[in-house]
mmCIF file of C-alpha atoms in Angstrom:
data_model
loop_
_atom_site.group_PDB
_atom_site.id
_atom_site.type_symbol
_atom_site.label_atom_id
_atom_site.label_comp_id
_atom_site.label_asym_id
_atom_site.label_seq_id
_atom_site.Cartn_x
_atom_site.Cartn_y
_atom_site.Cartn_z
ATOM 1 C CA MET J 29 19.424 -64.025 16.926
ATOM 2 C CA LEU J 30 19.403 -60.580 18.516
ATOM 3 C CA LEU J 31 23.205 -60.540 18.560
ATOM 4 C CA SER J 32 23.249 -61.465 14.876
ATOM 5 C CA PHE J 33 20.815 -58.633 14.125
ATOM 6 C CA ALA J 34 22.915 -56.159 16.130
ATOM 7 C CA LEU J 35 26.033 -57.238 14.229
ATOM 8 C CA ARG J 36 24.287 -56.712 10.892
ATOM 9 C CA ILE J 37 23.189 -53.227 11.958
ATOM 10 C CA ALA J 38 26.738 -52.441 13.113
ATOM 11 C CA VAL J 39 28.187 -53.629 9.808
ATOM 12 C CA ALA J 40 25.636 -51.554 7.880
ATOM 13 C CA TYR J 41 26.489 -48.518 10.033
ATOM 14 C CA LEU J 42 30.206 -48.979 9.408
ATOM 15 C CA ILE J 43 29.629 -49.331 5.664
ATOM 16 C CA VAL J 44 27.605 -46.083 5.579
ATOM 17 C CA ILE J 45 30.231 -44.269 7.650
ATOM 18 C CA ALA J 46 32.983 -45.610 5.386
ATOM 19 C CA LEU J 47 31.134 -44.364 2.295
ATOM 20 C CA MET J 48 30.646 -40.924 3.890
ATOM 21 C CA LEU J 49 34.312 -40.748 4.885
ATOM 22 C CA ALA J 50 35.282 -41.733 1.361
ATOM 23 C CA ALA J 51 33.100 -38.918 -0.003
ATOM 24 C CA VAL J 52 34.726 -36.417 2.381
ATOM 25 C CA TYR J 53 38.189 -37.604 1.372
ATOM 26 C CA ARG J 54 37.267 -37.400 -2.292
ATOM 27 C CA GLN J 55 36.023 -33.824 -1.841
ATOM 28 C CA HIS J 56 39.166 -32.840 0.074
ATOM 29 C CA HIS J 57 41.401 -34.453 -2.512
ATOM 30 C CA SER J 58 39.501 -32.706 -5.302
ATOM 31 C CA ARG J 59 39.875 -29.294 -3.632
ATOM 32 C CA LEU J 60 43.561 -29.898 -3.001
ATOM 33 C CA GLU J 61 44.050 -31.026 -6.576
ATOM 34 C CA ASP J 62 42.266 -27.914 -7.893
ATOM 35 C CA TYR J 63 44.484 -25.692 -5.753
ATOM 36 C CA VAL J 64 47.659 -27.462 -6.865
ATOM 37 C CA ASN J 65 46.678 -27.274 -10.536
ATOM 38 C CA GLN J 66 45.872 -23.577 -10.278
ATOM 39 C CA ARG J 67 49.139 -22.854 -8.461
ATOM 40 C CA PHE J 68 51.060 -24.842 -11.052
ATOM 41 C CA ALA J 69 49.323 -23.007 -13.905
ATOM 42 C CA ASP J 70 50.140 -19.625 -12.356
ATOM 43 C CA VAL J 71 53.810 -20.473 -11.962
ATOM 44 C CA MET J 72 54.220 -22.016 -15.397
ATOM 45 C CA THR J 73 52.541 -19.061 -17.077
ATOM 46 C CA GLN J 74 55.321 -16.833 -15.772
ATOM 47 C CA VAL J 75 58.286 -19.093 -16.434
ATOM 48 C CA ARG J 76 57.451 -20.724 -19.791
ATOM 49 C CA VAL J 77 58.258 -17.659 -21.852
ATOM 50 C CA HIS J 78 61.617 -17.208 -20.165
ATOM 51 C CA LEU J 79 62.507 -20.898 -20.619
ATOM 52 C CA SER J 80 61.458 -21.176 -24.253
ATOM 53 C CA THR J 81 64.802 -20.056 -25.691
ATOM 54 C CA GLU J 82 67.150 -22.431 -27.400
ATOM 55 C CA GLU J 83 70.145 -23.921 -25.619
ATOM 56 C CA SER J 84 72.511 -21.755 -27.624
ATOM 57 C CA GLU J 85 70.710 -18.543 -26.746
ATOM 58 C CA THR J 86 71.264 -16.524 -23.612
ATOM 59 C CA VAL J 87 68.481 -16.969 -21.109
ATOM 60 C CA SER J 88 66.971 -13.666 -20.054
ATOM 61 C CA GLU J 89 68.194 -12.228 -16.802
ATOM 62 C CA GLU J 90 64.563 -11.670 -15.819
ATOM 63 C CA MET J 91 64.218 -15.421 -15.333
ATOM 64 C CA GLY J 92 66.506 -15.387 -12.332
ATOM 65 C CA GLU J 93 64.552 -12.495 -10.849
ATOM 66 C CA VAL J 94 61.232 -14.283 -11.510
ATOM 67 C CA LEU J 95 62.448 -17.437 -9.757
ATOM 68 C CA GLN J 96 63.781 -15.432 -6.848
ATOM 69 C CA GLN J 97 60.534 -13.472 -6.484
ATOM 70 C CA MET J 98 58.486 -16.669 -6.585
ATOM 71 C CA GLN J 99 60.882 -18.355 -4.161
ATOM 72 C CA ILE J 100 61.322 -21.292 -6.544
ATOM 73 C CA PRO J 101 64.210 -23.481 -5.308
ATOM 74 C CA TYR J 102 64.799 -25.412 -8.536
ATOM 75 C CA LEU J 103 63.584 -25.557 -12.133
ATOM 76 C CA GLU J 104 64.710 -27.417 -15.277
ATOM 77 C CA ALA J 105 63.739 -26.990 -18.939
ATOM 78 C CA TYR J 106 64.106 -29.731 -21.600
ATOM 79 C CA ASP J 107 63.620 -29.788 -25.335
ATOM 80 C CA GLY J 108 61.217 -32.136 -27.126
ATOM 81 C CA LYS J 109 63.816 -34.934 -27.166
ATOM 82 C CA GLY J 110 64.406 -34.809 -23.427
ATOM 83 C CA ARG J 111 67.726 -32.932 -23.536
ATOM 84 C CA LEU J 112 68.353 -30.554 -20.662
ATOM 85 C CA LEU J 113 68.427 -26.936 -21.844
ATOM 86 C CA HIS J 114 68.376 -24.864 -18.653
ATOM 87 C CA ALA J 115 68.633 -25.552 -14.915
ATOM 88 C CA PHE J 116 68.104 -22.971 -12.163
ATOM 89 C CA GLY J 117 68.789 -23.683 -8.504
ATOM 90 C CA SER J 118 68.673 -21.421 -5.466
ATOM 91 C CA GLU J 119 70.691 -21.787 -2.282
ATOM 92 C CA SER J 120 67.764 -23.577 -0.612
ATOM 93 C CA TRP J 121 67.888 -26.318 -3.254
ATOM 94 C CA THR J 122 71.095 -27.703 -1.749
ATOM 95 C CA ALA J 123 69.198 -28.611 1.442
ATOM 96 C CA LEU J 124 66.113 -29.827 -0.436
ATOM 97 C CA LYS J 125 67.462 -32.037 -3.210
ATOM 98 C CA ASP J 126 68.387 -35.074 -1.083
ATOM 99 C CA ASP J 127 64.942 -35.254 0.597
ATOM 100 C CA THR J 128 62.813 -34.292 -2.402
ATOM 101 C CA PRO J 129 64.001 -36.132 -5.521
ATOM 102 C CA LEU J 130 62.310 -34.926 -8.695
ATOM 103 C CA PRO J 131 60.014 -37.260 -10.702
ATOM 104 C CA LEU J 132 60.935 -38.519 -14.170
ATOM 105 C CA LEU J 133 59.586 -36.686 -17.175
ATOM 106 C CA PRO J 134 56.197 -38.177 -18.166
ATOM 107 C CA ARG J 135 54.900 -38.855 -21.679
ATOM 108 C CA ARG J 136 53.938 -36.060 -24.055
ATOM 109 C CA GLY J 137 51.005 -34.026 -22.786
ATOM 110 C CA LYS J 138 51.078 -35.599 -19.303
ATOM 111 C CA LYS J 139 52.119 -34.146 -15.954
ATOM 112 C CA ASP J 140 53.141 -35.516 -12.575
ATOM 113 C CA LEU J 141 52.266 -33.340 -9.548
ATOM 114 C CA SER J 142 52.784 -34.219 -5.884
ATOM 115 C CA LEU J 143 52.882 -32.361 -2.576
ATOM 116 C CA VAL J 144 55.872 -32.884 -0.281
ATOM 117 C CA GLU J 145 56.936 -31.242 2.954
ATOM 118 C CA HIS J 146 60.371 -30.149 4.095
ATOM 119 C CA GLY J 147 61.001 -28.314 7.330
ATOM 120 C CA GLY J 148 57.265 -27.709 7.785
ATOM 121 C CA THR J 149 56.949 -25.994 4.401
ATOM 122 C CA PRO J 150 54.816 -27.613 1.681
ATOM 123 C CA TYR J 151 56.276 -27.820 -1.823
ATOM 124 C CA LEU J 152 54.788 -28.834 -5.138
ATOM 125 C CA ARG J 153 57.031 -31.286 -6.939
ATOM 126 C CA PHE J 154 56.260 -31.455 -10.650
ATOM 127 C CA ALA J 155 57.283 -32.797 -14.023
ATOM 128 C CA THR J 156 55.548 -32.142 -17.362
ATOM 129 C CA GLY J 157 55.818 -34.107 -20.551
ATOM 130 C CA PRO J 158 56.893 -32.437 -23.814
ATOM 131 C CA ALA J 159 54.332 -29.842 -24.964
ATOM 132 C CA GLU J 160 54.313 -27.110 -27.577
ATOM 133 C CA ILE J 161 54.653 -23.478 -26.375
ATOM 134 C CA LYS J 162 55.524 -20.185 -28.064
ATOM 135 C CA ASN J 163 58.819 -18.389 -27.567
ATOM 136 C CA PRO J 164 59.090 -14.575 -27.221
ATOM 137 C CA PHE J 165 59.140 -14.285 -31.035
ATOM 138 C CA GLY J 166 55.831 -16.140 -31.415
ATOM 139 C CA ASN J 167 57.389 -19.297 -32.803
ATOM 140 C CA PRO J 168 56.256 -22.707 -31.490
ATOM 141 C CA VAL J 169 58.821 -24.760 -29.602
ATOM 142 C CA THR J 170 58.537 -28.009 -27.653
ATOM 143 C CA ARG J 171 59.482 -27.962 -23.975
ATOM 144 C CA ALA J 172 59.261 -30.198 -20.906
ATOM 145 C CA PHE J 173 59.758 -28.949 -17.333
ATOM 146 C CA ARG J 174 60.733 -30.369 -14.004
ATOM 147 C CA GLY J 175 61.156 -28.693 -10.639
ATOM 148 C CA LEU J 176 59.951 -27.711 -7.220
ATOM 149 C CA PHE J 177 58.227 -24.626 -5.816
ATOM 150 C CA PRO J 178 56.579 -23.708 -2.501
ATOM 151 C CA VAL J 179 52.841 -23.454 -1.959
ATOM 152 C CA ASP J 180 50.956 -21.314 0.539
ATOM 153 C CA VAL J 181 51.200 -22.855 4.005
ATOM 154 C CA ASN J 182 48.001 -21.223 5.213
ATOM 155 C CA SER J 183 45.974 -22.469 2.242
ATOM 156 C CA ILE J 184 47.127 -26.035 2.804
ATOM 157 C CA ARG J 185 46.494 -25.740 6.544
ATOM 158 C CA ARG J 186 42.955 -24.438 5.991
ATOM 159 C CA MET J 187 42.133 -27.288 3.619
ATOM 160 C CA ARG J 188 43.474 -29.854 6.065
ATOM 161 C CA GLU J 189 41.521 -28.312 8.936
ATOM 162 C CA HIS J 190 38.395 -28.358 6.828
ATOM 163 C CA TYR J 191 39.046 -32.001 6.018
ATOM 164 C CA THR J 192 39.599 -32.905 9.696
ATOM 165 C CA ASN J 193 36.452 -31.060 10.769
ATOM 166 C CA ALA J 194 34.449 -32.796 8.068
ATOM 167 C CA LEU J 195 35.705 -36.191 9.252
ATOM 168 C CA TRP J 196 34.696 -35.454 12.847
ATOM 169 C CA LEU J 197 31.315 -34.183 11.680
ATOM 170 C CA VAL J 198 30.661 -37.439 9.827
ATOM 171 C CA LEU J 199 31.718 -39.586 12.779
ATOM 172 C CA VAL J 200 29.744 -37.613 15.379
ATOM 173 C CA THR J 201 26.640 -37.312 13.203
ATOM 174 C CA GLY J 202 26.774 -41.017 12.404
ATOM 175 C CA ALA J 203 27.124 -41.903 16.081
ATOM 176 C CA VAL J 204 24.202 -39.650 17.069
ATOM 177 C CA PHE J 205 21.950 -41.119 14.398
ATOM 178 C CA ALA J 206 22.995 -44.653 15.340
ATOM 179 C CA LEU J 207 22.216 -44.051 19.022
ATOM 180 C CA ALA J 208 18.899 -42.433 18.146
ATOM 181 C CA LEU J 209 17.757 -44.933 15.535
ATOM 182 C CA PHE J 210 19.025 -48.204 16.956
ATOM 183 C CA PRO J 211 16.366 -48.465 19.729
ATOM 184 C CA MET J 212 13.639 -47.827 17.135
ATOM 185 C CA ILE J 213 15.104 -50.366 14.724
ATOM 186 C CA LEU J 214 15.433 -52.853 17.579
ATOM 187 C CA LEU J 215 11.786 -52.324 18.542
ATOM 188 C CA TYR J 216 10.620 -52.870 14.964
ATOM 189 C CA TYR J 217 12.866 -55.896 14.691
ATOM 190 C CA ARG J 218 11.337 -57.472 17.797
ATOM 191 C CA GLN J 219 7.853 -56.792 16.492
ATOM 192 C CA LEU J 220 8.801 -58.325 13.153
ATOM 193 C CA ARG J 221 10.232 -61.375 14.911
ATOM 194 C CA LEU J 222 7.007 -61.724 16.882
ATOM 195 C CA LYS J 223 4.910 -61.492 13.722
ATOM 196 C CA ASN J 224 7.234 -63.935 11.998
ATOM 197 C CA ARG J 225 6.920 -66.383 14.891
ATOM 198 C CA GLU J 226 3.133 -66.086 14.710
ATOM 199 C CA LEU J 227 3.279 -66.703 10.970
ATOM 200 C CA ILE J 228 5.490 -69.756 11.481
ATOM 201 C CA ARG J 229 3.066 -71.128 14.036
ATOM 202 C CA SER J 230 0.260 -70.477 11.586
ATOM 203 C CA TYR J 231 2.140 -72.441 8.908
ATOM 204 C CA PHE J 232 2.879 -75.160 11.420
ATOM 205 C CA GLY J 233 -0.755 -75.288 12.509
ATOM 206 C CA THR J 234 -1.977 -75.482 8.912
ATOM 207 C CA VAL J 235 0.395 -78.288 7.998
ATOM 208 C CA SER J 236 -0.338 -80.093 11.263
ATOM 209 C CA ALA J 237 -4.072 -79.829 10.651
ATOM 210 C CA LEU J 238 -3.752 -81.213 7.116
ATOM 211 C CA GLY J 239 -1.541 -84.075 8.241
ATOM 212 C CA SER J 240 -3.731 -84.837 11.239
ATOM 213 C CA ALA J 241 -6.881 -84.826 9.103
ATOM 214 C CA VAL J 242 -5.511 -87.709 7.054
ATOM 215 C CA ALA J 243 -4.060 -89.507 10.090
ATOM 216 C CA GLN J 244 -7.339 -89.254 12.008
ATOM 217 C CA ARG J 245 -9.214 -90.689 9.075
ATOM 218 C CA ASP J 246 -6.679 -93.431 8.467
ATOM 219 C CA SER J 247 -5.926 -94.580 12.028
ATOM 220 C CA GLY J 248 -8.172 -92.510 14.292
ATOM 221 C CA THR J 249 -5.169 -90.718 15.843
ATOM 222 C CA SER J 250 -2.631 -88.029 14.944
ATOM 223 C CA SER J 251 0.149 -89.738 16.858
ATOM 224 C CA HIS J 252 1.518 -91.469 13.763
ATOM 225 C CA SER J 253 1.806 -88.160 11.914
ATOM 226 C CA TYR J 254 3.693 -86.553 14.822
ATOM 227 C CA ARG J 255 5.997 -89.518 15.453
ATOM 228 C CA VAL J 256 6.936 -90.166 11.865
ATOM 229 C CA THR J 257 7.662 -86.484 11.283
ATOM 230 C CA TYR J 258 9.798 -86.387 14.430
ATOM 231 C CA TYR J 259 11.687 -89.523 13.386
ATOM 232 C CA THR J 260 12.242 -88.072 9.904
ATOM 233 C CA LEU J 261 13.560 -84.795 11.300
ATOM 234 C CA ARG J 262 15.999 -86.522 13.638
ATOM 235 C CA LEU J 263 17.175 -88.880 10.910
ATOM 236 C CA ALA J 264 17.810 -85.983 8.501
ATOM 237 C CA GLU J 265 19.875 -84.285 11.215
ATOM 238 C CA ALA J 266 21.842 -87.469 11.899
ATOM 239 C CA LEU J 267 22.774 -87.863 8.233
ATOM 240 C CA LYS J 268 24.513 -84.432 8.305
ATOM 241 C CA CYS J 269 24.002 -84.007 4.558
ATOM 242 C CA CYS J 270 20.991 -81.725 4.566
ATOM 243 C CA SER J 271 20.805 -77.951 4.891
ATOM 244 C CA GLU J 272 18.284 -76.374 7.261
ATOM 245 C CA LYS J 273 16.082 -75.422 4.311
ATOM 246 C CA HIS J 274 16.323 -78.983 3.001
ATOM 247 C CA ILE J 275 15.259 -80.370 6.379
ATOM 248 C CA ALA J 276 12.326 -77.922 6.420
ATOM 249 C CA ASN J 277 11.110 -79.393 3.123
ATOM 250 C CA ILE J 278 11.504 -82.912 4.505
ATOM 251 C CA ILE J 279 9.443 -82.004 7.597
ATOM 252 C CA LEU J 280 6.723 -80.570 5.367
ATOM 253 C CA GLY J 281 6.757 -83.701 3.236
ATOM 254 C CA ALA J 282 6.581 -85.974 6.301
ATOM 255 C CA TYR J 283 3.498 -84.150 7.528
ATOM 256 C CA LEU J 284 1.749 -84.280 4.171
ATOM 257 C CA HIS J 285 3.008 -87.559 2.731
ATOM 258 C CA ASP J 286 -0.440 -89.160 2.734
ATOM 259 C CA ILE J 287 -2.506 -86.046 2.010
ATOM 260 C CA GLY J 288 -3.759 -87.713 -1.164
ATOM 261 C CA LYS J 289 -5.618 -90.334 0.928
ATOM 262 C CA ILE J 290 -8.296 -87.690 1.425
ATOM 263 C CA GLY J 291 -9.569 -88.837 -1.974
ATOM 264 C CA ILE J 292 -9.557 -92.578 -1.157
ATOM 265 C CA PRO J 293 -12.965 -94.032 -0.226
ATOM 266 C CA ASP J 294 -13.369 -95.240 3.379
ATOM 267 C CA HIS J 295 -14.205 -98.795 2.392
ATOM 268 C CA ILE J 296 -10.731 -99.092 0.876
ATOM 269 C CA LEU J 297 -8.770 -96.870 3.240
ATOM 270 C CA LEU J 298 -10.169 -98.542 6.375
ATOM 271 C CA LYS J 299 -10.507 -102.085 5.069
ATOM 272 C CA PRO J 300 -9.073 -104.447 7.750
ATOM 273 C CA GLY J 301 -8.147 -107.205 5.325
ATOM 274 C CA ARG J 302 -5.955 -107.428 2.265
ATOM 275 C CA LEU J 303 -6.886 -105.151 -0.636
ATOM 276 C CA SER J 304 -7.870 -106.606 -3.957
ATOM 277 C CA GLU J 305 -5.778 -105.796 -6.992
ATOM 278 C CA GLU J 306 -8.312 -103.223 -8.156
ATOM 279 C CA GLU J 307 -8.521 -101.683 -4.668
ATOM 280 C CA PHE J 308 -4.742 -101.519 -4.400
ATOM 281 C CA GLU J 309 -4.505 -99.684 -7.718
ATOM 282 C CA LEU J 310 -6.974 -97.141 -6.405
ATOM 283 C CA MET J 311 -5.014 -96.884 -3.139
ATOM 284 C CA LYS J 312 -1.800 -96.196 -5.094
ATOM 285 C CA SER J 313 -3.480 -93.202 -6.725
ATOM 286 C CA HIS J 314 -3.164 -91.300 -3.437
ATOM 287 C CA VAL J 315 0.363 -90.292 -4.527
ATOM 288 C CA GLU J 316 -0.835 -88.422 -7.614
ATOM 289 C CA ARG J 317 -3.831 -87.050 -5.684
ATOM 290 C CA GLY J 318 -1.451 -85.721 -3.020
ATOM 291 C CA LEU J 319 0.802 -84.066 -5.584
ATOM 292 C CA GLU J 320 -2.232 -82.433 -7.185
ATOM 293 C CA ILE J 321 -3.358 -81.025 -3.822
ATOM 294 C CA VAL J 322 0.000 -79.359 -2.989
ATOM 295 C CA ARG J 323 1.025 -78.411 -6.520
ATOM 296 C CA HIS J 324 -0.895 -75.142 -6.597
ATOM 297 C CA VAL J 325 0.258 -73.801 -3.202
ATOM 298 C CA THR J 326 3.859 -72.558 -3.417
ATOM 299 C CA TRP J 327 4.994 -73.342 0.113
ATOM 300 C CA LEU J 328 3.097 -76.654 0.265
ATOM 301 C CA SER J 329 4.565 -77.755 -3.065
ATOM 302 C CA LYS J 330 7.933 -78.188 -1.329
ATOM 303 C CA ALA J 331 6.499 -81.388 0.156
ATOM 304 C CA GLY J 332 6.209 -82.840 -3.350
ATOM 305 C CA ARG J 333 9.468 -84.830 -3.367
ATOM 306 C CA VAL J 334 8.432 -86.816 -0.289
ATOM 307 C CA ILE J 335 4.873 -87.286 -1.510
ATOM 308 C CA ALA J 336 6.036 -88.441 -4.949
ATOM 309 C CA GLY J 337 8.703 -90.874 -3.745
ATOM 310 C CA HIS J 338 7.735 -92.261 -0.344
ATOM 311 C CA HIS J 339 6.394 -95.514 -1.848
ATOM 312 C CA GLU J 340 9.351 -96.057 -4.173
ATOM 313 C CA LYS J 341 11.751 -98.869 -3.202
ATOM 314 C CA TYR J 342 15.518 -98.914 -3.410
ATOM 315 C CA ASP J 343 15.521 -101.902 -5.807
ATOM 316 C CA GLY J 344 13.020 -100.275 -8.172
ATOM 317 C CA SER J 345 10.002 -102.393 -7.194
ATOM 318 C CA GLY J 346 7.996 -99.536 -5.681
ATOM 319 C CA TYR J 347 5.413 -97.194 -7.153
ATOM 320 C CA PRO J 348 4.326 -94.991 -8.864
ATOM 321 C CA LYS J 349 7.396 -94.756 -11.173
ATOM 322 C CA GLY J 350 9.538 -97.705 -10.109
ATOM 323 C CA LEU J 351 12.542 -95.489 -9.363
ATOM 324 C CA ARG J 352 15.748 -97.187 -8.230
ATOM 325 C CA GLY J 353 18.566 -96.185 -5.838
ATOM 326 C CA SER J 354 19.664 -92.564 -5.910
ATOM 327 C CA ALA J 355 17.026 -91.771 -8.548
ATOM 328 C CA ILE J 356 14.587 -91.730 -5.620
ATOM 329 C CA PRO J 357 14.672 -88.262 -4.028
ATOM 330 C CA LEU J 358 16.797 -88.204 -0.856
ATOM 331 C CA GLU J 359 13.880 -86.714 1.087
ATOM 332 C CA ALA J 360 11.712 -89.691 0.174
ATOM 333 C CA ARG J 361 14.445 -92.229 1.008
ATOM 334 C CA ILE J 362 14.851 -90.658 4.448
ATOM 335 C CA PHE J 363 11.136 -90.510 5.077
ATOM 336 C CA SER J 364 10.356 -94.075 3.968
ATOM 337 C CA VAL J 365 12.666 -95.534 6.648
ATOM 338 C CA ALA J 366 11.011 -93.470 9.394
ATOM 339 C CA ASP J 367 7.521 -94.157 8.066
ATOM 340 C CA VAL J 368 7.913 -97.936 7.915
ATOM 341 C CA PHE J 369 9.590 -98.013 11.322
ATOM 342 C CA ASP J 370 6.647 -96.244 12.932
ATOM 343 C CA ALA J 371 4.137 -98.349 11.019
ATOM 344 C CA LEU J 372 5.825 -101.545 12.232
ATOM 345 C CA GLY J 373 5.606 -100.397 15.858
ATOM 346 C CA SER J 374 1.991 -99.167 15.622
ATOM 347 C CA ARG J 375 -1.182 -101.087 16.304
ATOM 348 C CA ARG J 376 -3.449 -101.383 13.284
ATOM 349 C CA PRO J 377 -6.803 -103.169 12.762
ATOM 350 C CA TYR J 378 -4.997 -105.866 10.827
ATOM 351 C CA LYS J 379 -1.825 -106.298 12.976
ATOM 352 C CA GLU J 380 -0.208 -106.050 16.398
ATOM 353 C CA PRO J 381 2.756 -103.665 17.005
ATOM 354 C CA MET J 382 6.281 -105.006 16.620
ATOM 355 C CA THR J 383 8.942 -104.534 19.296
ATOM 356 C CA LEU J 384 11.835 -102.122 18.781
ATOM 357 C CA ASP J 385 14.296 -104.961 18.067
ATOM 358 C CA ALA J 386 11.940 -106.654 15.624
ATOM 359 C CA SER J 387 11.284 -103.385 13.778
ATOM 360 C CA LEU J 388 15.000 -102.645 13.451
ATOM 361 C CA ALA J 389 15.655 -106.217 12.290
ATOM 362 C CA TYR J 390 13.047 -105.742 9.577
ATOM 363 C CA LEU J 391 14.664 -102.517 8.383
ATOM 364 C CA LYS J 392 18.077 -104.133 8.361
ATOM 365 C CA SER J 393 16.890 -107.177 6.426
ATOM 366 C CA ASN J 394 15.292 -104.931 3.781
ATOM 367 C CA ALA J 395 18.239 -102.545 3.408
ATOM 368 C CA GLY J 396 19.287 -102.554 -0.239
ATOM 369 C CA THR J 397 15.884 -103.778 -1.445
ATOM 370 C CA HIS J 398 13.236 -101.573 0.113
ATOM 371 C CA PHE J 399 15.493 -99.011 1.808
ATOM 372 C CA ASP J 400 18.721 -97.111 1.209
ATOM 373 C CA PRO J 401 21.372 -99.074 3.217
ATOM 374 C CA GLU J 402 23.245 -95.949 4.380
ATOM 375 C CA ILE J 403 20.065 -94.343 5.669
ATOM 376 C CA VAL J 404 19.042 -97.533 7.471
ATOM 377 C CA ALA J 405 22.468 -97.705 9.141
ATOM 378 C CA ALA J 406 22.137 -94.097 10.319
ATOM 379 C CA PHE J 407 18.619 -94.716 11.605
ATOM 380 C CA ILE J 408 19.607 -97.819 13.550
ATOM 381 C CA ARG J 409 22.185 -95.741 15.435
ATOM 382 C CA ILE J 410 19.604 -93.223 16.651
ATOM 383 C CA ALA J 411 16.465 -95.395 16.797
ATOM 384 C CA PRO J 412 16.693 -96.549 20.459
ATOM 385 C CA GLU J 413 17.001 -92.953 21.675
ATOM 386 C CA ILE J 414 14.187 -91.439 19.597
ATOM 387 C CA TYR J 415 11.978 -94.477 20.268
ATOM 388 C CA ARG J 416 12.286 -93.897 24.027
ATOM 389 C CA GLU J 417 11.613 -90.177 23.558
ATOM 390 C CA THR J 418 8.259 -90.869 21.891
ATOM 391 C CA LEU J 419 7.221 -93.996 23.801
ATOM 392 C CA ASN J 420 3.877 -93.673 25.661
ATOM 393 C CA ARG J 421 3.586 -89.985 24.792
ATOM 394 C CA SER J 422 0.121 -88.470 24.367
ATOM 395 C CA GLU J 423 -0.849 -86.690 21.168
ATOM 396 C CA GLU J 424 -0.497 -83.329 22.900
ATOM 397 C CA GLU J 425 2.986 -84.193 24.183
ATOM 398 C CA LEU J 426 4.093 -85.446 20.777
ATOM 399 C CA GLU J 427 2.759 -82.300 19.111
ATOM 400 C CA ARG J 428 4.606 -80.003 21.546
ATOM 401 C CA MET J 429 7.829 -81.996 21.236
ATOM 402 C CA LEU J 430 7.667 -81.945 17.441
ATOM 403 C CA GLN J 431 6.789 -78.258 17.288
ATOM 404 C CA LYS J 432 9.781 -77.364 19.459
ATOM 405 C CA GLU J 433 12.162 -79.326 17.222
ATOM 406 C CA ALA J 434 10.612 -78.339 13.900
ATOM 407 C CA GLU J 435 9.957 -74.633 14.409
ATOM 408 C CA PRO J 436 13.556 -73.468 13.691
ATOM 409 C CA TYR J 437 13.437 -75.333 10.374
ATOM 410 C CA ILE J 438 9.906 -74.337 9.375
ATOM 411 C CA SER J 439 11.043 -70.698 9.555
ATOM 412 C CA ARG J 440 13.280 -71.497 6.557
ATOM 413 C CA LEU J 441 10.338 -72.262 4.288
#
């Protein structure tokens, strides 16, 4: 559990660091983009006028001087239909053109800017879509441009250094905070786990007390409540079809399955002989009484499926609703097998306990009528082992054994 907690903290730390690094990168990229756009705007302001003449006109000689002064290796001008009007290339372009191919002209009003390096010198490679500009005579013409020009090495270096320093600052600061905060978080986590464990034990004690209250009144002992809950838990595990939360609900239901018997008079509940028809009808009402007791307490209400269905039978002959087969909640089908098994092996005022073999034979003979056949088959496989584990155990031993097995599931409630 501690390892799982540490892993979650580590993942959270990495996510935060990743977000901070992304913010630093975004800021760096934004600054670089602003610089590139400004540099591009400065260059294009100077060259657009000189490259706005028509193909048939003589390009001003100043253009060559401008390009030379700005150390621009290569520049092209196109008309609005994408026809090349002018191309200027310096001696350095011969060495650059193979390693720095120019981008295609983009759509009207768009531009494509990218930084490239050659020989340690950064260059801005660009292409602009057709856009309207004014020629020296003030007339609008449509031009597109493509080319390459150098950018300030020191400016780029400073931005990259700033970016690197910011990355290290994020990593170091994050590590310092992690080392400082983790012990505190770990301490609070352990305290929370302790409080949670105490709360679970409180839940367990409450449920145990409720279940034992009914068991003590019914049979004078809590052993049945502990055994049947233990059998139910182990059977649910053996079926391998229940989640941990599902098993927690089954455990709760096993504890409280007969909680409604609190409302059954003693002369009926403890009667040693057979109940009359009227008495049996009153006894059957313990299901609805039990549901009414747990209905208004959120975490106890999860026991409702066992309480409602633990007297239903697989062939539909049970009560209170006469449900059949898979219409009976799975929790109740699991519990009913464990409940009857323990009842068969328990001493009651009106009967002697059955042996293990006789109890299993009874379950097998009633599979498909009273019980779900698949659940009976699973229970028969584990019954000898769990029967030996509970045999001749005191109430205190059964309670401790059940609490140890049930606690991990109860925490899921």
